[in-house]
Structure formats: structure tokens, C-alpha cells
Amino acid sequence: MAITWFPGHMNRATKELRKLAKVSDLVIELLDARAPNASRNPLLASIAPELPRIYVLSKADLADQETTAQWYDYFKQQESKTCLISSIENPISAGNLLAAIINLSIEISANSSKQMIVAGIPNVGKSTFINKICGRKVAKTGNEPAITKRHQRIKLLENVYLVDTPGMMWPKLEDQEAAYKLAAIGTIRNTAIDSEEIAWFTAEYLLEHQTGALKNRYGVTAELQTAEQEIEAIAKASGAKNKGSRINTIKCLKHY
Ligand SMILES: Nc1nc2c(ncn2[C@@H]2O[C@H](COP(=O)(O)OP(=O)(O)OP(=O)(O)O)[C@@H](O)[C@H]2O)c(=O)[nH]1
Ligand SMILES: [Mg+2]
């Protein structure tokens, strides 16, 4: 099933973002560290190419550490761009953010106000990031895509503002393998996907690329050779079963 998901509020948010970019100084783009390339929204690149950018590799606690380090180096070396890594254990503080901003030669002073857009795909952790930076709950969060529906301007310091934005997809997902990865990490509303299909895609993908991590996480000692064996191991470790002990593949997907 081809995946496409671009509800009306995202279309509206895209238009508003174009206006917002004209009066902002910086874009903070959150990418899911489990799939940084798939989670780069091409619309965002086209909306504000001239603005300095901080990439935040979010949910690093769920991602492969070495791969995250390679992406960090890749973004850091780009002109007018830098990168931060965020995880549950090590969220970005206001101090970390301000240091990154100064590094990009953006001056924070009492004379001029600065506005920073926090943007990215749905469910990547934008609102959580803002709450951590502010040290209090100022934005609504939740573990499903499209929680934030409208822009919200938040004062961080005197003269420094953050704008939380709705998670944005783009109208045509040309790269369907990337779209499947986004579905697997919870970017796309489950009414727009076939969850069973995504569960099998994820099982095959992780078997090919992350067998070691799978075995560690689910305490598997035997060799995992097929996606069926993998799903069975996850169901055993997580109790993802229906009545009659039949494996519930969709629950297994939620457990990754
Ligand atoms: N494991 C992990 N979960 C995180 C992290 N940051 C955020 N989350 C979780 O990810 C889910 C989505 O967080 P939100 O902050 O609502 O994401 P958002 O990008 O604002 O989502 P939308 O507004 O729907 O676009 C929540 O359940 C958060 O607790 C992280 O660093 N690690
Ligand atoms: Mg949000």
C-alpha cells in the first residue's frame, strides 16, 4: 500500500511557516535519530534555505549510537549549520541551545529580539524539546503524530522566542522505502498505513541491519534467521499475544 499523509492542517502550517520564516532568525529542525535521512522534510529545506540551522538528532536513546555520531559529524561540518544530540537521559538544556546559537555567530543581546522556529516531521519530539529547554511544560506533547495543530510562540528569555510548530509531512512521498521507515517510527497516523504491513517491513529491516541489537533487547540467544522468528521472539518477550496465544504482530510493532 502506497503511503501518503498530508492532512489539511499541515497544508495550512506549511503556508504559515513560509510567513514565519521571513521574521525568524534560525531554524531548529528535529530529526529522528533512528532515521535521520528519511525524517528530513524537503519542504522545510525549501522554506528557509538562507536561515542558519541547528539539527537536533532526537530520540537518540532509541537509535544506534555509532550511526548517530556519524550523522552528528556530517551536520556539524556544514556551513551555517550545527547539530545537537537529544535523548531521554540527556535532553538539550537552554545552556546547550544558547551555546549552539552563539557558535553559529548569532548574537543574543538586549537590543534585538531573536525568534527561532522549532520544526520537523510529526512525533519527532519538538514540543518535548521545547518543554525541556524551558524547564517547564509550555507545549502539549503525546506519543502520536499531529498533537500540535497550531504555531505557539514561547518566550525563553528576554528577547529570545521559540516557536513550536505542527509536525509537517509533504504532499507526495516519492521515496516509499523512507515512508515505510517513517511509519515504523510512529510519524504517520495509523489510519494512513497498513500496520500489519509496516510490522513485517520493520521486522525484515531490523533483521538485515540490527540483528545484534534485536538479540540483546529481546534476550534471544539462538540465531534469528527469519522475520517470523524475530516476531515470535518479540511476542514472547513482550507478551504481544491475542487470546489463544496467537501472536499479535501489530502489538509487536509497538514494542520495538
Ligand atoms: N524515547 C524518547 N522519546 C521521546 C524523546 N523526546 C520525545 N519523546 C517522546 O516522543 C513523543 C512525541 O513527543 P512530542 O514532543 O509530542 O512530539 P512532537 O514532535 O511535538 O509531535 P507533533 O506535535 O505531533 O508533531 C512523546 O511520547 C515523547 O515523550 C526522546 O528523546 N526519547
Ligand atoms: Mg508537538
PDB file of N, CA, C and O in Angstrom, residues 3 7 47 118 122 135 143 157:
ATOM      1  N   ILE A   3       2.054   4.866   0.774  1.00  0.00           N
ATOM      2  CA  ILE A   3       1.733   5.734   1.909  1.00  0.00           C
ATOM      3  C   ILE A   3       1.726   7.192   1.469  1.00  0.00           C
ATOM      4  O   ILE A   3       2.642   7.654   0.793  1.00  0.00           O
ATOM      5  N   PRO A   7      -2.617  15.860   5.833  1.00  0.00           N
ATOM      6  CA  PRO A   7      -3.923  16.423   6.193  1.00  0.00           C
ATOM      7  C   PRO A   7      -3.936  17.952   6.094  1.00  0.00           C
ATOM      8  O   PRO A   7      -2.876  18.592   6.057  1.00  0.00           O
ATOM      9  N   ILE A  47      11.780  25.973   2.438  1.00  0.00           N
ATOM     10  CA  ILE A  47      11.108  27.126   3.053  1.00  0.00           C
ATOM     11  C   ILE A  47      12.109  28.173   3.545  1.00  0.00           C
ATOM     12  O   ILE A  47      11.906  29.355   3.342  1.00  0.00           O
ATOM     13  N   VAL A 118      11.011  25.949  15.736  1.00  0.00           N
ATOM     14  CA  VAL A 118      11.294  24.537  16.022  1.00  0.00           C
ATOM     15  C   VAL A 118      10.379  23.716  15.109  1.00  0.00           C
ATOM     16  O   VAL A 118       9.152  23.762  15.232  1.00  0.00           O
ATOM     17  N   PRO A 122       6.141  14.977  12.129  1.00  0.00           N
ATOM     18  CA  PRO A 122       5.306  14.729  13.313  1.00  0.00           C
ATOM     19  C   PRO A 122       5.954  13.737  14.299  1.00  0.00           C
ATOM     20  O   PRO A 122       6.692  12.838  13.886  1.00  0.00           O
ATOM     21  N   GLY A 135      12.310  24.254  30.784  1.00  0.00           N
ATOM     22  CA  GLY A 135      12.298  23.758  32.161  1.00  0.00           C
ATOM     23  C   GLY A 135      10.909  23.692  32.758  1.00  0.00           C
ATOM     24  O   GLY A 135      10.754  23.566  33.975  1.00  0.00           O
ATOM     25  N   ASN A 143       2.375  10.719  22.571  1.00  0.00           N
ATOM     26  CA  ASN A 143       3.019   9.749  21.687  1.00  0.00           C
ATOM     27  C   ASN A 143       2.140   9.334  20.514  1.00  0.00           C
ATOM     28  O   ASN A 143       1.819   8.170  20.336  1.00  0.00           O
ATOM     29  N   LEU A 157      13.737  33.647  26.939  1.00  0.00           N
ATOM     30  CA  LEU A 157      14.441  34.661  27.739  1.00  0.00           C
ATOM     31  C   LEU A 157      13.950  36.016  27.253  1.00  0.00           C
ATOM     32  O   LEU A 157      13.262  36.097  26.227  1.00  0.00           O
TER      33      LEU A 157
END
